[in-house]
Amino acid sequence: MRIFSGIQPTGRKHLGNYLGAIRNYVAMQDEGEAIYCVVDLHAITVDFDPAELRERVYNTTAILVAAGLDPAQCILFRQSDVPEHTELCWLLTSVTAYGELSRMTQFKEKSEQQKSFVSAGLFMYPVLQAADILAYQTDEVPIGEDQKQHLELARNVADRFNTRYGETFIVPRHRIPRVAARVRDLQSPLKQMSTTASTEQGKVHILDDPDVIRRKFQAAVTDARRDVVRSPDKPGISNLIELMAAARGISPDDVEREYAGAPGYADFKRDVGDAVVKLLAPVRDRYGPLRDDERALEAILIKGADKARAIAADTITRARTRTGFGRPQ
């Protein structure tokens, strides 16, 4: 089985990134051929600083390795080092409808945030994402709940290309965490925890100081009731139950049973904060030494890109041949 996923090098990685994606990356590298990409081309679809982008690529790489990715066991590379991604993106535009892209929820949300200038790259983002996945003949993609629509587009594009030009791509399937698939903002629990949209108090960064994490959970918005149970009208406490379950490796039902009859939320919120601190501590401890050695990080990305290109080049050759481009094979 071949696994692929990409992660943006924008902003500081938060708990939603860790539970929705990074932790799955680590687990899945034992299940097949795992390919992971720091998607710097996606990062330029919004306003960015070039010097900061380079730093954030290294930050993200260090986070991934600190979390447990082993470059000897998986392929870890920088997207822009593999030009096959952009060529395949252009080929896939021929089987992607304008209407499909205009209906993308993330495009609507991000374009609303950037009214002064919405780039064409932001609109085309899902096509490049489809190219990222399909270039590696991917069987399974670990994603958070928020990426289901984008993966469905990639599946539609693969099917359409195969129907029009002949069997070329594997149609990928997703894997979504059963617990904490969509981590909520601690201050606005109806919204997803976000790098850009959440306030500092609403998101927990992977590298936050333990006391900062505890304070954020103590201040988390819940509700006027006192019972620790999940309910549609209790998004804040439901989010904390999911986070406790994910951090401790138990089910949300187990959390509810453990805190049945609790006198209120104060002790529960303290315990969630402690559980998250314990979960993130190994990553935080390993990150510093890894981030300090940029030459080693660059070596990981270059070696990974060489391996990735060897795979993607075969796919591109097949796609070019099917669409009538280049020299006859």
Tab-separated table of C-alpha atoms in Angstrom:
chain	number	residue	atom	x	y	z
A	1	MET	CA	0.000	0.000	0.000
A	2	ARG	CA	1.240	3.472	-0.864
A	3	ILE	CA	0.374	6.391	1.411
A	4	PHE	CA	0.721	10.084	0.590
A	5	SER	CA	-0.066	13.322	2.352
A	6	GLY	CA	1.141	16.910	2.318
A	7	ILE	CA	1.386	19.555	5.021
A	8	GLN	CA	1.657	23.299	4.615
A	9	PRO	CA	4.700	25.133	6.031
A	10	THR	CA	2.549	28.117	6.999
A	11	GLY	CA	2.317	29.304	10.588
A	12	ARG	CA	3.074	27.428	13.784
A	13	LYS	CA	1.707	23.901	13.856
A	14	HIS	CA	-1.122	23.408	16.317
A	15	LEU	CA	-2.929	20.575	18.077
A	16	GLY	CA	-5.395	20.182	15.197
A	17	ASN	CA	-2.493	19.619	12.775
A	18	TYR	CA	-0.989	17.069	15.136
A	19	LEU	CA	-4.121	15.016	15.832
A	20	GLY	CA	-5.666	15.391	12.374
A	21	ALA	CA	-2.559	14.652	10.332
A	22	ILE	CA	0.924	14.396	11.858
A	23	ARG	CA	0.218	11.603	14.329
A	24	ASN	CA	-1.386	9.579	11.542
A	25	TYR	CA	1.664	10.138	9.346
A	26	VAL	CA	3.836	8.524	11.988
A	27	ALA	CA	1.513	5.562	12.513
A	28	MET	CA	1.091	4.897	8.798
A	29	GLN	CA	4.788	4.781	7.964
A	30	ASP	CA	4.702	1.246	9.398
A	31	GLU	CA	1.811	0.196	7.157
A	32	GLY	CA	3.230	0.667	3.675
A	33	GLU	CA	5.314	2.941	1.469
A	34	ALA	CA	4.729	6.333	3.088
A	35	ILE	CA	5.402	9.560	1.173
A	36	TYR	CA	5.054	12.931	2.922
A	37	CYS	CA	5.491	16.344	1.394
A	38	VAL	CA	6.019	19.859	2.782
A	39	VAL	CA	3.812	21.724	0.315
A	40	ASP	CA	5.582	25.043	-0.142
A	41	LEU	CA	3.911	25.611	-3.543
A	42	HIS	CA	0.543	25.636	-1.802
A	43	ALA	CA	1.888	28.120	0.729
A	44	ILE	CA	2.286	30.858	-1.899
A	45	THR	CA	-1.433	30.888	-2.765
A	46	VAL	CA	-1.843	33.432	0.048
A	47	ASP	CA	0.309	36.413	0.997
A	48	PHE	CA	3.775	35.246	2.120
A	49	ASP	CA	7.297	36.430	2.879
A	50	PRO	CA	10.001	34.531	0.907
A	51	ALA	CA	12.566	34.465	3.719
A	52	GLU	CA	9.946	33.383	6.211
A	53	LEU	CA	8.713	30.641	3.877
A	54	ARG	CA	12.154	29.019	3.815
A	55	GLU	CA	12.340	29.122	7.610
A	56	ARG	CA	8.903	27.606	7.957
A	57	VAL	CA	9.793	24.723	5.640
A	58	TYR	CA	12.586	23.844	8.052
A	59	ASN	CA	10.289	24.380	11.062
A	60	THR	CA	7.723	21.989	9.622
A	61	THR	CA	10.327	19.385	8.681
A	62	ALA	CA	11.750	19.469	12.199
A	63	ILE	CA	8.255	19.107	13.700
A	64	LEU	CA	7.547	16.063	11.526
A	65	VAL	CA	10.804	14.338	12.449
A	66	ALA	CA	10.392	15.262	16.120
A	67	ALA	CA	6.909	13.719	16.030
A	68	GLY	CA	8.377	10.418	14.868
A	69	LEU	CA	8.746	10.424	11.091
A	70	ASP	CA	11.851	8.422	10.183
A	71	PRO	CA	13.450	9.561	6.879
A	72	ALA	CA	14.959	6.084	6.577
A	73	GLN	CA	11.490	4.544	6.725
A	74	CYS	CA	9.432	7.073	4.737
A	75	ILE	CA	9.987	9.611	1.949
A	76	LEU	CA	9.942	13.198	3.239
A	77	PHE	CA	10.516	16.002	0.747
A	78	ARG	CA	9.811	19.592	-0.279
A	79	GLN	CA	7.110	19.915	-2.937
A	80	SER	CA	8.908	22.510	-5.068
A	81	ASP	CA	11.894	20.159	-5.479
A	82	VAL	CA	9.729	17.818	-7.587
A	83	PRO	CA	8.561	19.685	-10.731
A	84	GLU	CA	6.355	16.761	-11.740
A	85	HIS	CA	3.738	18.142	-9.344
A	86	THR	CA	3.246	21.325	-11.345
A	87	GLU	CA	3.281	19.603	-14.744
A	88	LEU	CA	0.663	17.096	-13.633
A	89	CYS	CA	-1.412	19.919	-12.154
A	90	TRP	CA	-1.630	21.509	-15.618
A	91	LEU	CA	-2.585	18.217	-17.253
A	92	LEU	CA	-5.325	17.698	-14.666
A	93	THR	CA	-6.890	21.082	-15.409
A	94	SER	CA	-8.236	19.500	-18.594
A	95	VAL	CA	-10.480	17.228	-16.513
A	96	THR	CA	-11.384	19.652	-13.710
A	97	ALA	CA	-14.519	21.767	-14.005
A	98	TYR	CA	-14.575	25.436	-13.085
A	99	GLY	CA	-17.814	24.815	-11.190
A	100	GLU	CA	-16.169	22.162	-9.017
A	101	LEU	CA	-13.453	24.566	-7.950
A	102	SER	CA	-15.866	27.413	-7.300
A	103	ARG	CA	-17.770	25.194	-4.869
A	104	MET	CA	-14.751	24.390	-2.705
A	105	THR	CA	-15.569	25.420	0.871
A	106	GLN	CA	-11.992	26.357	1.741
A	107	PHE	CA	-11.732	28.615	-1.315
A	108	LYS	CA	-14.894	30.426	-0.281
A	109	GLU	CA	-13.663	30.871	3.282
A	110	LYS	CA	-10.133	31.984	2.419
A	111	SER	CA	-11.199	34.293	-0.393
A	112	GLU	CA	-13.615	35.935	2.038
A	113	GLN	CA	-10.678	36.583	4.378
A	114	GLN	CA	-8.568	38.074	1.542
A	115	LYS	CA	-11.011	40.402	-0.161
A	116	SER	CA	-8.315	42.856	-1.266
A	117	PHE	CA	-6.557	40.218	-3.419
A	118	VAL	CA	-7.631	36.642	-4.155
A	119	SER	CA	-4.997	34.827	-6.205
A	120	ALA	CA	-5.748	32.445	-9.057
A	121	GLY	CA	-3.427	30.061	-7.221
A	122	LEU	CA	-5.887	29.887	-4.333
A	123	PHE	CA	-8.621	28.915	-6.793
A	124	MET	CA	-6.388	26.252	-8.387
A	125	TYR	CA	-5.159	24.915	-5.052
A	126	PRO	CA	-7.340	21.737	-5.169
A	127	VAL	CA	-6.015	20.788	-8.620
A	128	LEU	CA	-2.425	20.992	-7.415
A	129	GLN	CA	-3.466	18.995	-4.366
A	130	ALA	CA	-4.942	16.331	-6.657
A	131	ALA	CA	-1.675	16.275	-8.609
A	132	ASP	CA	0.290	15.841	-5.385
A	133	ILE	CA	-1.731	12.745	-4.549
A	134	LEU	CA	-2.121	11.191	-7.993
A	135	ALA	CA	1.538	11.601	-8.953
A	136	TYR	CA	2.420	8.793	-6.550
A	137	GLN	CA	-0.334	6.332	-7.463
A	138	THR	CA	-1.557	6.730	-3.914
A	139	ASP	CA	-3.795	4.135	-2.309
A	140	GLU	CA	-4.605	5.953	0.920
A	141	VAL	CA	-4.434	9.569	2.121
A	142	PRO	CA	-4.490	10.405	5.847
A	143	ILE	CA	-6.532	13.595	6.233
A	144	GLY	CA	-8.581	15.573	8.695
A	145	GLU	CA	-12.332	15.932	8.336
A	146	ASP	CA	-11.894	19.335	6.660
A	147	GLN	CA	-10.063	17.827	3.674
A	148	LYS	CA	-12.766	15.348	2.591
A	149	GLN	CA	-14.076	17.673	-0.124
A	150	HIS	CA	-10.616	18.126	-1.632
A	151	LEU	CA	-9.925	14.395	-1.674
A	152	GLU	CA	-13.289	13.765	-3.307
A	153	LEU	CA	-12.268	16.188	-6.055
A	154	ALA	CA	-9.002	14.271	-6.524
A	155	ARG	CA	-10.994	11.043	-6.850
A	156	ASN	CA	-13.338	12.633	-9.413
A	157	VAL	CA	-10.408	14.014	-11.407
A	158	ALA	CA	-8.668	10.622	-11.440
A	159	ASP	CA	-11.840	8.866	-12.578
A	160	ARG	CA	-12.474	11.454	-15.286
A	161	PHE	CA	-8.879	11.292	-16.580
A	162	ASN	CA	-8.972	7.487	-16.635
A	163	THR	CA	-12.298	7.489	-18.513
A	164	ARG	CA	-11.194	10.067	-21.069
A	165	TYR	CA	-7.588	9.032	-21.689
A	166	GLY	CA	-7.280	5.449	-20.443
A	167	GLU	CA	-6.359	3.897	-17.107
A	168	THR	CA	-3.607	6.093	-15.670
A	169	PHE	CA	-4.190	6.803	-11.979
A	170	ILE	CA	-5.127	4.838	-8.904
A	171	VAL	CA	-8.247	6.379	-7.371
A	172	PRO	CA	-7.224	7.115	-3.760
A	173	ARG	CA	-9.253	6.608	-0.604
A	174	HIS	CA	-9.057	8.618	2.585
A	175	ARG	CA	-8.328	7.719	6.178
A	176	ILE	CA	-9.783	10.050	8.791
A	177	PRO	CA	-9.085	9.724	12.527
A	178	ARG	CA	-12.019	8.188	14.385
A	179	VAL	CA	-11.466	10.568	17.308
A	180	ALA	CA	-10.674	14.306	17.099
A	181	ALA	CA	-10.957	14.359	13.313
A	182	ARG	CA	-11.911	18.045	13.502
A	183	VAL	CA	-10.317	19.819	16.463
A	184	ARG	CA	-12.309	22.895	17.504
A	185	ASP	CA	-11.171	26.368	18.507
A	186	LEU	CA	-11.000	26.543	22.318
A	187	GLN	CA	-12.618	29.987	22.354
A	188	SER	CA	-15.057	29.526	19.447
A	189	PRO	CA	-15.917	25.807	19.486
A	190	LEU	CA	-18.298	26.080	16.538
A	191	LYS	CA	-15.205	26.775	14.405
A	192	GLN	CA	-12.263	24.575	13.581
A	193	MET	CA	-8.909	25.292	15.223
A	194	SER	CA	-7.024	27.222	12.561
A	195	THR	CA	-3.534	28.594	11.958
A	196	THR	CA	-4.899	31.871	10.607
A	197	ALA	CA	-8.503	32.225	11.772
A	198	SER	CA	-8.150	31.224	15.440
A	199	THR	CA	-7.034	33.662	18.127
A	200	GLU	CA	-3.925	32.889	20.154
A	201	GLN	CA	-6.111	31.720	23.041
A	202	GLY	CA	-8.203	29.568	20.736
A	203	LYS	CA	-5.402	27.354	19.440
A	204	VAL	CA	-2.775	25.203	21.153
A	205	HIS	CA	0.585	25.168	19.401
A	206	ILE	CA	2.600	21.964	19.449
A	207	LEU	CA	5.576	23.887	20.841
A	208	ASP	CA	3.652	25.927	23.417
A	209	ASP	CA	5.104	25.976	26.930
A	210	PRO	CA	3.281	23.460	29.161
A	211	ASP	CA	1.950	26.171	31.458
A	212	VAL	CA	0.614	28.098	28.455
A	213	ILE	CA	-1.221	24.983	27.269
A	214	ARG	CA	-2.740	24.443	30.692
A	215	ARG	CA	-3.945	28.047	30.894
A	216	LYS	CA	-5.553	27.825	27.447
A	217	PHE	CA	-7.534	24.769	28.491
A	218	GLN	CA	-8.524	26.320	31.799
A	219	ALA	CA	-9.944	29.264	29.839
A	220	ALA	CA	-11.641	27.073	27.191
A	221	VAL	CA	-15.257	27.965	26.436
A	222	THR	CA	-17.750	25.290	27.526
A	223	ASP	CA	-21.395	25.898	28.523
A	224	ALA	CA	-23.627	26.655	31.487
A	225	ARG	CA	-24.359	23.013	32.268
A	226	ARG	CA	-22.066	20.879	34.417
A	227	ASP	CA	-22.202	17.387	32.884
A	228	VAL	CA	-19.224	16.005	30.942
A	229	VAL	CA	-21.120	14.511	27.997
A	230	ARG	CA	-21.092	15.054	24.250
A	231	SER	CA	-24.093	16.793	22.735
A	232	PRO	CA	-24.755	18.952	19.653
A	233	ASP	CA	-25.668	21.838	21.937
A	234	LYS	CA	-22.391	21.444	23.892
A	235	PRO	CA	-19.675	21.957	21.211
A	236	GLY	CA	-17.056	23.171	23.682
A	237	ILE	CA	-17.262	20.288	26.120
A	238	SER	CA	-17.718	17.804	23.253
A	239	ASN	CA	-14.437	19.062	21.762
A	240	LEU	CA	-12.631	18.664	25.100
A	241	ILE	CA	-13.948	15.111	25.485
A	242	GLU	CA	-12.622	14.221	22.027
A	243	LEU	CA	-9.253	15.813	22.837
A	244	MET	CA	-8.957	13.947	26.126
A	245	ALA	CA	-9.778	10.676	24.368
A	246	ALA	CA	-7.254	11.319	21.596
A	247	ALA	CA	-4.516	12.375	24.004
A	248	ARG	CA	-4.938	9.346	26.251
A	249	GLY	CA	-5.706	6.771	23.548
A	250	ILE	CA	-9.138	5.886	24.907
A	251	SER	CA	-12.677	6.306	23.592
A	252	PRO	CA	-14.895	9.359	24.211
A	253	ASP	CA	-17.330	6.989	25.953
A	254	ASP	CA	-14.555	6.075	28.404
A	255	VAL	CA	-13.990	9.770	29.134
A	256	GLU	CA	-17.695	10.329	29.801
A	257	ARG	CA	-17.834	7.345	32.156
A	258	GLU	CA	-14.743	8.503	34.030
A	259	TYR	CA	-16.173	11.977	34.632
A	260	ALA	CA	-19.792	10.992	35.244
A	261	GLY	CA	-20.993	12.858	38.297
A	262	ALA	CA	-18.143	15.391	38.206
A	263	PRO	CA	-19.168	18.524	40.140
A	264	GLY	CA	-18.301	20.834	37.240
A	265	TYR	CA	-15.849	21.477	34.432
A	266	ALA	CA	-12.851	22.939	36.293
A	267	ASP	CA	-11.156	19.631	37.168
A	268	PHE	CA	-11.981	18.143	33.779
A	269	LYS	CA	-10.458	21.088	31.881
A	270	ARG	CA	-7.340	20.858	34.069
A	271	ASP	CA	-7.023	17.146	33.302
A	272	VAL	CA	-7.434	17.707	29.550
A	273	GLY	CA	-4.672	20.298	29.649
A	274	ASP	CA	-2.389	17.899	31.514
A	275	ALA	CA	-3.125	15.095	29.037
A	276	VAL	CA	-2.307	17.327	26.052
A	277	VAL	CA	0.910	18.542	27.720
A	278	LYS	CA	1.965	14.920	28.195
A	279	LEU	CA	1.034	14.042	24.605
A	280	LEU	CA	3.088	16.869	23.083
A	281	ALA	CA	6.074	16.748	25.456
A	282	PRO	CA	8.199	14.277	23.412
A	283	VAL	CA	7.775	16.352	20.241
A	284	ARG	CA	8.660	19.579	22.032
A	285	ASP	CA	11.740	17.978	23.634
A	286	ARG	CA	13.106	16.626	20.358
A	287	TYR	CA	12.322	19.668	18.215
A	288	GLY	CA	15.071	22.072	19.331
A	289	PRO	CA	18.161	20.022	18.416
A	290	LEU	CA	16.584	18.990	15.110
A	291	ARG	CA	15.669	22.550	14.135
A	292	ASP	CA	19.150	23.830	14.983
A	293	ASP	CA	20.741	21.605	12.312
A	294	GLU	CA	19.477	23.093	9.041
A	295	ARG	CA	22.073	21.226	6.981
A	296	ALA	CA	20.697	17.918	8.242
A	297	LEU	CA	17.116	19.029	7.527
A	298	GLU	CA	18.089	20.101	4.014
A	299	ALA	CA	19.803	16.748	3.434
A	300	ILE	CA	16.611	14.936	4.452
A	301	LEU	CA	14.521	17.000	2.021
A	302	ILE	CA	16.949	16.616	-0.897
A	303	LYS	CA	17.290	12.855	-0.454
A	304	GLY	CA	13.533	12.549	-0.141
A	305	ALA	CA	12.976	14.580	-3.310
A	306	ASP	CA	15.296	12.276	-5.292
A	307	LYS	CA	13.224	9.273	-4.183
A	308	ALA	CA	9.948	11.061	-4.850
A	309	ARG	CA	10.950	12.116	-8.371
A	310	ALA	CA	11.811	8.530	-9.274
A	311	ILE	CA	8.195	7.578	-8.532
A	312	ALA	CA	6.442	10.675	-9.890
A	313	ALA	CA	8.393	10.648	-13.169
A	314	ASP	CA	6.871	7.298	-14.150
A	315	THR	CA	3.372	8.651	-13.547
A	316	ILE	CA	4.064	11.815	-15.544
A	317	THR	CA	5.457	9.811	-18.468
A	318	ARG	CA	2.281	7.726	-18.511
A	319	ALA	CA	0.020	10.786	-18.244
A	320	ARG	CA	1.903	12.623	-21.030
A	321	THR	CA	1.668	9.601	-23.300
A	322	ARG	CA	-2.059	9.183	-22.640
A	323	THR	CA	-2.736	12.854	-23.444
A	324	GLY	CA	-0.565	12.919	-26.582
A	325	PHE	CA	2.290	15.073	-25.285
A	326	GLY	CA	6.012	14.578	-25.863
A	327	ARG	CA	7.845	11.943	-27.799
A	328	PRO	CA	6.043	8.682	-28.568
A	329	GLN	CA	7.017	5.902	-26.168
